[in-house]
PDB file of N, CA and C in Angstrom:
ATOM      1  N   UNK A   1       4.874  15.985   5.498  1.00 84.00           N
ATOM      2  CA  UNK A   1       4.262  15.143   6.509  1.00 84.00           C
ATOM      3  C   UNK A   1       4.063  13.743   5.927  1.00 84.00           C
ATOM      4  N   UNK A   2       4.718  13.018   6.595  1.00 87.00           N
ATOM      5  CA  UNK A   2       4.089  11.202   6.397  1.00 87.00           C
ATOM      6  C   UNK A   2       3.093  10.544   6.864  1.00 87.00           C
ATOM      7  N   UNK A   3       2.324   9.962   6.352  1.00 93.00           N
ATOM      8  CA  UNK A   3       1.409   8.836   6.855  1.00 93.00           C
ATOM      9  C   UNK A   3       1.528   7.751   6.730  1.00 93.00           C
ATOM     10  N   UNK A   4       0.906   7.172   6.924  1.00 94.00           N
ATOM     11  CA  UNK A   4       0.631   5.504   6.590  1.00 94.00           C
ATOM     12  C   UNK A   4      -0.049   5.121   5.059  1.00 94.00           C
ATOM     13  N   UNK A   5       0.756   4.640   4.034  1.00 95.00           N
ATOM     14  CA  UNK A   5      -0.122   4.059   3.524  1.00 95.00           C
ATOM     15  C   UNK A   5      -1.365   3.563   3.601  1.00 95.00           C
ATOM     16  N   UNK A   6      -2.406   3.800   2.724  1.00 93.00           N
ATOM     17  CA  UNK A   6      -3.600   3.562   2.863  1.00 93.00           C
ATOM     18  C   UNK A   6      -4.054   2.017   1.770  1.00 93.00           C
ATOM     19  N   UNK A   7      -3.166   2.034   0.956  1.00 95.00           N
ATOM     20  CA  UNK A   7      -3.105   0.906   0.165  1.00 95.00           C
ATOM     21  C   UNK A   7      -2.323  -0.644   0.675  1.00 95.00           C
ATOM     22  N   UNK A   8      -1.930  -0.220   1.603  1.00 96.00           N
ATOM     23  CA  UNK A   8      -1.016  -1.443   2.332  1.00 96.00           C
ATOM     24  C   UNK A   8      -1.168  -1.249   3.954  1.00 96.00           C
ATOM     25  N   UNK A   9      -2.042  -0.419   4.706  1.00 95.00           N
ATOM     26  CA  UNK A   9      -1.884  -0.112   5.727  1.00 95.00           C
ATOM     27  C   UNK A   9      -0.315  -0.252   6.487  1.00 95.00           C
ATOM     28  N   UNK A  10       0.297   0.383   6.169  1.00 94.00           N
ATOM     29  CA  UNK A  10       1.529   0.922   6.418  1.00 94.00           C
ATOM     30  C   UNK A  10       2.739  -0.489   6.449  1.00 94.00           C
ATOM     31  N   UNK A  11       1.951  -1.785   5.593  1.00 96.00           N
ATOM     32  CA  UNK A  11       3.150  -2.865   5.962  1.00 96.00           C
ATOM     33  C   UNK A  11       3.990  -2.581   5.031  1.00 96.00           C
ATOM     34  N   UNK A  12       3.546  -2.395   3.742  1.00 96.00           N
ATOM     35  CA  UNK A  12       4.954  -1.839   2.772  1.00 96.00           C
ATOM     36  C   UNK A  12       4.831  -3.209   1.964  1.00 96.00           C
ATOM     37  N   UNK A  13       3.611  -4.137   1.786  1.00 97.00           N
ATOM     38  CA  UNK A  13       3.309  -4.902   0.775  1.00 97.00           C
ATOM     39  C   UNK A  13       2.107  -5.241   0.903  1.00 97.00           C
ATOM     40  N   UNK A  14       1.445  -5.817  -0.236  1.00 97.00           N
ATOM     41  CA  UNK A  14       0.021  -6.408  -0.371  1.00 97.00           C
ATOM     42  C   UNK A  14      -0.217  -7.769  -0.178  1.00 97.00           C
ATOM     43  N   UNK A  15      -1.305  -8.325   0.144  1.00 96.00           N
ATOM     44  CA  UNK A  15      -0.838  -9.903   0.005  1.00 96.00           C
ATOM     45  C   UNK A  15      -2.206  -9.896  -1.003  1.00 96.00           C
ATOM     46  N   UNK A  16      -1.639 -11.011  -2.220  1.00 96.00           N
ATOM     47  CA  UNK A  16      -2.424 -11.534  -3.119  1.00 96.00           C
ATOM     48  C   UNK A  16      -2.927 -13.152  -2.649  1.00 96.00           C
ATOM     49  N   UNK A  17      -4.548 -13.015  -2.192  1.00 97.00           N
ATOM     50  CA  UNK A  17      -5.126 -13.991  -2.063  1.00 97.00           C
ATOM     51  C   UNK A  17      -6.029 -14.910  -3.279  1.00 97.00           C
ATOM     52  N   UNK A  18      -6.517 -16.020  -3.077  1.00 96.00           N
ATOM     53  CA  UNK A  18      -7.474 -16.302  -4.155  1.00 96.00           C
ATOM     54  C   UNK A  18      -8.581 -16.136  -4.084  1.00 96.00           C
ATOM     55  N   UNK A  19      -9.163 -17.377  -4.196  1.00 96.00           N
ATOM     56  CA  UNK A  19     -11.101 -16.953  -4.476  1.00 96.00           C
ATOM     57  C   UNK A  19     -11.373 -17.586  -2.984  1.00 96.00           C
ATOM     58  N   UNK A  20     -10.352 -18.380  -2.319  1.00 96.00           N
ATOM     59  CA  UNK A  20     -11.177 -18.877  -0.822  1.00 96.00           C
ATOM     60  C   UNK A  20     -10.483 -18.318  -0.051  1.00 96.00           C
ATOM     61  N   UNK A  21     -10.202 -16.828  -0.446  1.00 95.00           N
ATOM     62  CA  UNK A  21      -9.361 -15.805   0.817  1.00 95.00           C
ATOM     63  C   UNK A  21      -7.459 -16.465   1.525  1.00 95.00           C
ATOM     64  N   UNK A  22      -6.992 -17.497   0.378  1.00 97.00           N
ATOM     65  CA  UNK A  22      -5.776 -17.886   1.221  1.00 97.00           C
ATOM     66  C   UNK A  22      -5.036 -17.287   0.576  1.00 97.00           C
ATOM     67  N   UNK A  23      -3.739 -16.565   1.324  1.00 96.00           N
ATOM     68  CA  UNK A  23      -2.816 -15.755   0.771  1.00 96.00           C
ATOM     69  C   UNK A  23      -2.117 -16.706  -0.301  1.00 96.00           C
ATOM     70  N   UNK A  24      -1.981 -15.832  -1.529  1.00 97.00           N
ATOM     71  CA  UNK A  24      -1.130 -16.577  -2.601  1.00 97.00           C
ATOM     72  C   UNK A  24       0.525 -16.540  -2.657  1.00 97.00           C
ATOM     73  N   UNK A  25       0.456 -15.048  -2.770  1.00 97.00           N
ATOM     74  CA  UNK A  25       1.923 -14.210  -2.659  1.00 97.00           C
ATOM     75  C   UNK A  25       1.842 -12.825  -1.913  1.00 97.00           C
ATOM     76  N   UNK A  26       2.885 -12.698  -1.584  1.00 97.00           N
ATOM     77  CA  UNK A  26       3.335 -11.347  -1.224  1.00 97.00           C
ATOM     78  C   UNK A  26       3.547 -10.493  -2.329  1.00 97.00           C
ATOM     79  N   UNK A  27       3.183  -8.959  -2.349  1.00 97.00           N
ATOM     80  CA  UNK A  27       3.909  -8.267  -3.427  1.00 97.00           C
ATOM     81  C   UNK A  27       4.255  -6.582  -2.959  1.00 97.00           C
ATOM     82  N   UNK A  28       5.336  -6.159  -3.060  1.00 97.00           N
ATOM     83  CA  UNK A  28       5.541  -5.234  -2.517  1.00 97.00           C
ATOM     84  C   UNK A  28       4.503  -3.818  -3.136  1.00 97.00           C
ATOM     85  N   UNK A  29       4.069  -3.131  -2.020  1.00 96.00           N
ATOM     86  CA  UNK A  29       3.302  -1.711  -2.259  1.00 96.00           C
ATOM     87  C   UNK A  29       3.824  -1.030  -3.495  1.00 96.00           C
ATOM     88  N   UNK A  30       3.252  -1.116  -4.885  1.00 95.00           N
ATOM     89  CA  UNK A  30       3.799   0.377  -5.905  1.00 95.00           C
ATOM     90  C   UNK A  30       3.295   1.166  -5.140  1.00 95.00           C
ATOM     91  N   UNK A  31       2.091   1.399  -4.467  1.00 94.00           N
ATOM     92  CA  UNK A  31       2.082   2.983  -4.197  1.00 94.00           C
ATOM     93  C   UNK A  31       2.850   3.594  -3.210  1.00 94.00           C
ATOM     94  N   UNK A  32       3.270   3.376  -2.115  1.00 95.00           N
ATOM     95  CA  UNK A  32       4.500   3.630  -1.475  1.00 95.00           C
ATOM     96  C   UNK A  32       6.154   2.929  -1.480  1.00 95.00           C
ATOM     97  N   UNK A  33       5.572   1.905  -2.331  1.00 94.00           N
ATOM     98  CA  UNK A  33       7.105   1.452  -2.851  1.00 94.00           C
ATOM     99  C   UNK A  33       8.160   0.677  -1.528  1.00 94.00           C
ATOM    100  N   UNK A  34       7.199  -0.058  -0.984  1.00 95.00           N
ATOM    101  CA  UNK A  34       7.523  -0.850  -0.288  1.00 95.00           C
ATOM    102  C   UNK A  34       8.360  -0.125   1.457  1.00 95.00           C
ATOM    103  N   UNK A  35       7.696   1.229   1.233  1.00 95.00           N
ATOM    104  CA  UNK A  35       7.974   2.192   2.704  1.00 95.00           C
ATOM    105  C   UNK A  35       7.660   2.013   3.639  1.00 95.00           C
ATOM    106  N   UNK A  36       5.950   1.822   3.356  1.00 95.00           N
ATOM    107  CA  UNK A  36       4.463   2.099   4.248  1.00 95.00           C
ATOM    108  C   UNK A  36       4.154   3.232   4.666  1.00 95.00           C
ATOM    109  N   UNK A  37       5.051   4.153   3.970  1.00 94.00           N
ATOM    110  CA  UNK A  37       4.370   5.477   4.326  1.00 94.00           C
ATOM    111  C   UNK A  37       4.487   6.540   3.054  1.00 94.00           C
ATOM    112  N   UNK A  38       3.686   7.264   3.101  1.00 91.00           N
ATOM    113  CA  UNK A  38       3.141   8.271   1.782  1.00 91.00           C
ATOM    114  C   UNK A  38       3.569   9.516   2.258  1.00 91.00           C
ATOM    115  N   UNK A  39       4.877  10.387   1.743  1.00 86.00           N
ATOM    116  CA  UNK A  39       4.947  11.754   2.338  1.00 86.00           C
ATOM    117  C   UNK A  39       3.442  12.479   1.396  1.00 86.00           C
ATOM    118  N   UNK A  40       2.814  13.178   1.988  1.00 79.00           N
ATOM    119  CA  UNK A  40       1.407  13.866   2.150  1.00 79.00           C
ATOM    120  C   UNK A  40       1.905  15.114   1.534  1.00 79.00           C
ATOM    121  N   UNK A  41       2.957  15.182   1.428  1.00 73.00           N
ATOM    122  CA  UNK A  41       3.750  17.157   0.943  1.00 73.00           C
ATOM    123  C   UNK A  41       3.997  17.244  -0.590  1.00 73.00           C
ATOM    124  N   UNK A  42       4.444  16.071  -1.097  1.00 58.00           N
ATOM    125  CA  UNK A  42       4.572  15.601  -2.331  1.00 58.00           C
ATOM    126  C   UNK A  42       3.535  15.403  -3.351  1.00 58.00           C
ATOM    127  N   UNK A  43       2.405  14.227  -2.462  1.00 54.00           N
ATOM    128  CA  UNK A  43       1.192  13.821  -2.928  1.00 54.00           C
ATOM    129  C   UNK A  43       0.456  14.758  -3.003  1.00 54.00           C
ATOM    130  N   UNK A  44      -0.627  15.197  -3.960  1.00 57.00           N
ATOM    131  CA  UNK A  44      -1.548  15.398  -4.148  1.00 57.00           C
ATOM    132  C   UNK A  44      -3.058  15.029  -3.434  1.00 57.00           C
ATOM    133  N   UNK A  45      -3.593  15.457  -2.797  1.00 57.00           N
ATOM    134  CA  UNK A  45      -5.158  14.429  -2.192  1.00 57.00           C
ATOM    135  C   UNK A  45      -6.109  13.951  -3.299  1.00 57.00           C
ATOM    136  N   UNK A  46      -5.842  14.798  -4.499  1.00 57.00           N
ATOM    137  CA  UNK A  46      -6.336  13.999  -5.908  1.00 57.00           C
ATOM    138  C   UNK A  46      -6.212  12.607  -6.074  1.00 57.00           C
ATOM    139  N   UNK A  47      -4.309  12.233  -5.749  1.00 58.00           N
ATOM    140  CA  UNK A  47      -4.009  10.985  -6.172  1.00 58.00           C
ATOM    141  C   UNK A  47      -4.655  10.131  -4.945  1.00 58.00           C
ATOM    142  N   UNK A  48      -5.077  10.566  -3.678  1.00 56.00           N
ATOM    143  CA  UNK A  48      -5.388   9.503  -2.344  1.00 56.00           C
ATOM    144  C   UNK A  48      -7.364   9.266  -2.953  1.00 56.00           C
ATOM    145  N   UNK A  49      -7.092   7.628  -3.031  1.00 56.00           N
ATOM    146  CA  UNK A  49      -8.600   7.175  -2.457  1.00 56.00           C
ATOM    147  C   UNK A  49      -9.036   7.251  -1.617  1.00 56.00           C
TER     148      UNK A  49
END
């Protein structure tokens, strides 16, 4: 079963802001690896925050 990333809400990257909240860069999701989605069958619920 797939979900949504929970670390990127399913865009499939992060955005790195600074200290006055303006996006710096883009960087693609390691934890889904730039998918946006987490197969749940694989994962562990250990590894989910």
């Amino acid at each position: 079963m797939k979900k949504n990333c929970h670390h990127c809400d399913g865009k499939g990257y992060i955005e790195i802001r600074d200290c006055s909240a303006e996006v710096q860069r883009e960087e693609t999701c390691v934890f889904c690896e730039g998918r946006g989605e987490i197969d749940t069958e694989s994962v562990s619920n250990d590894n989910l925050i």
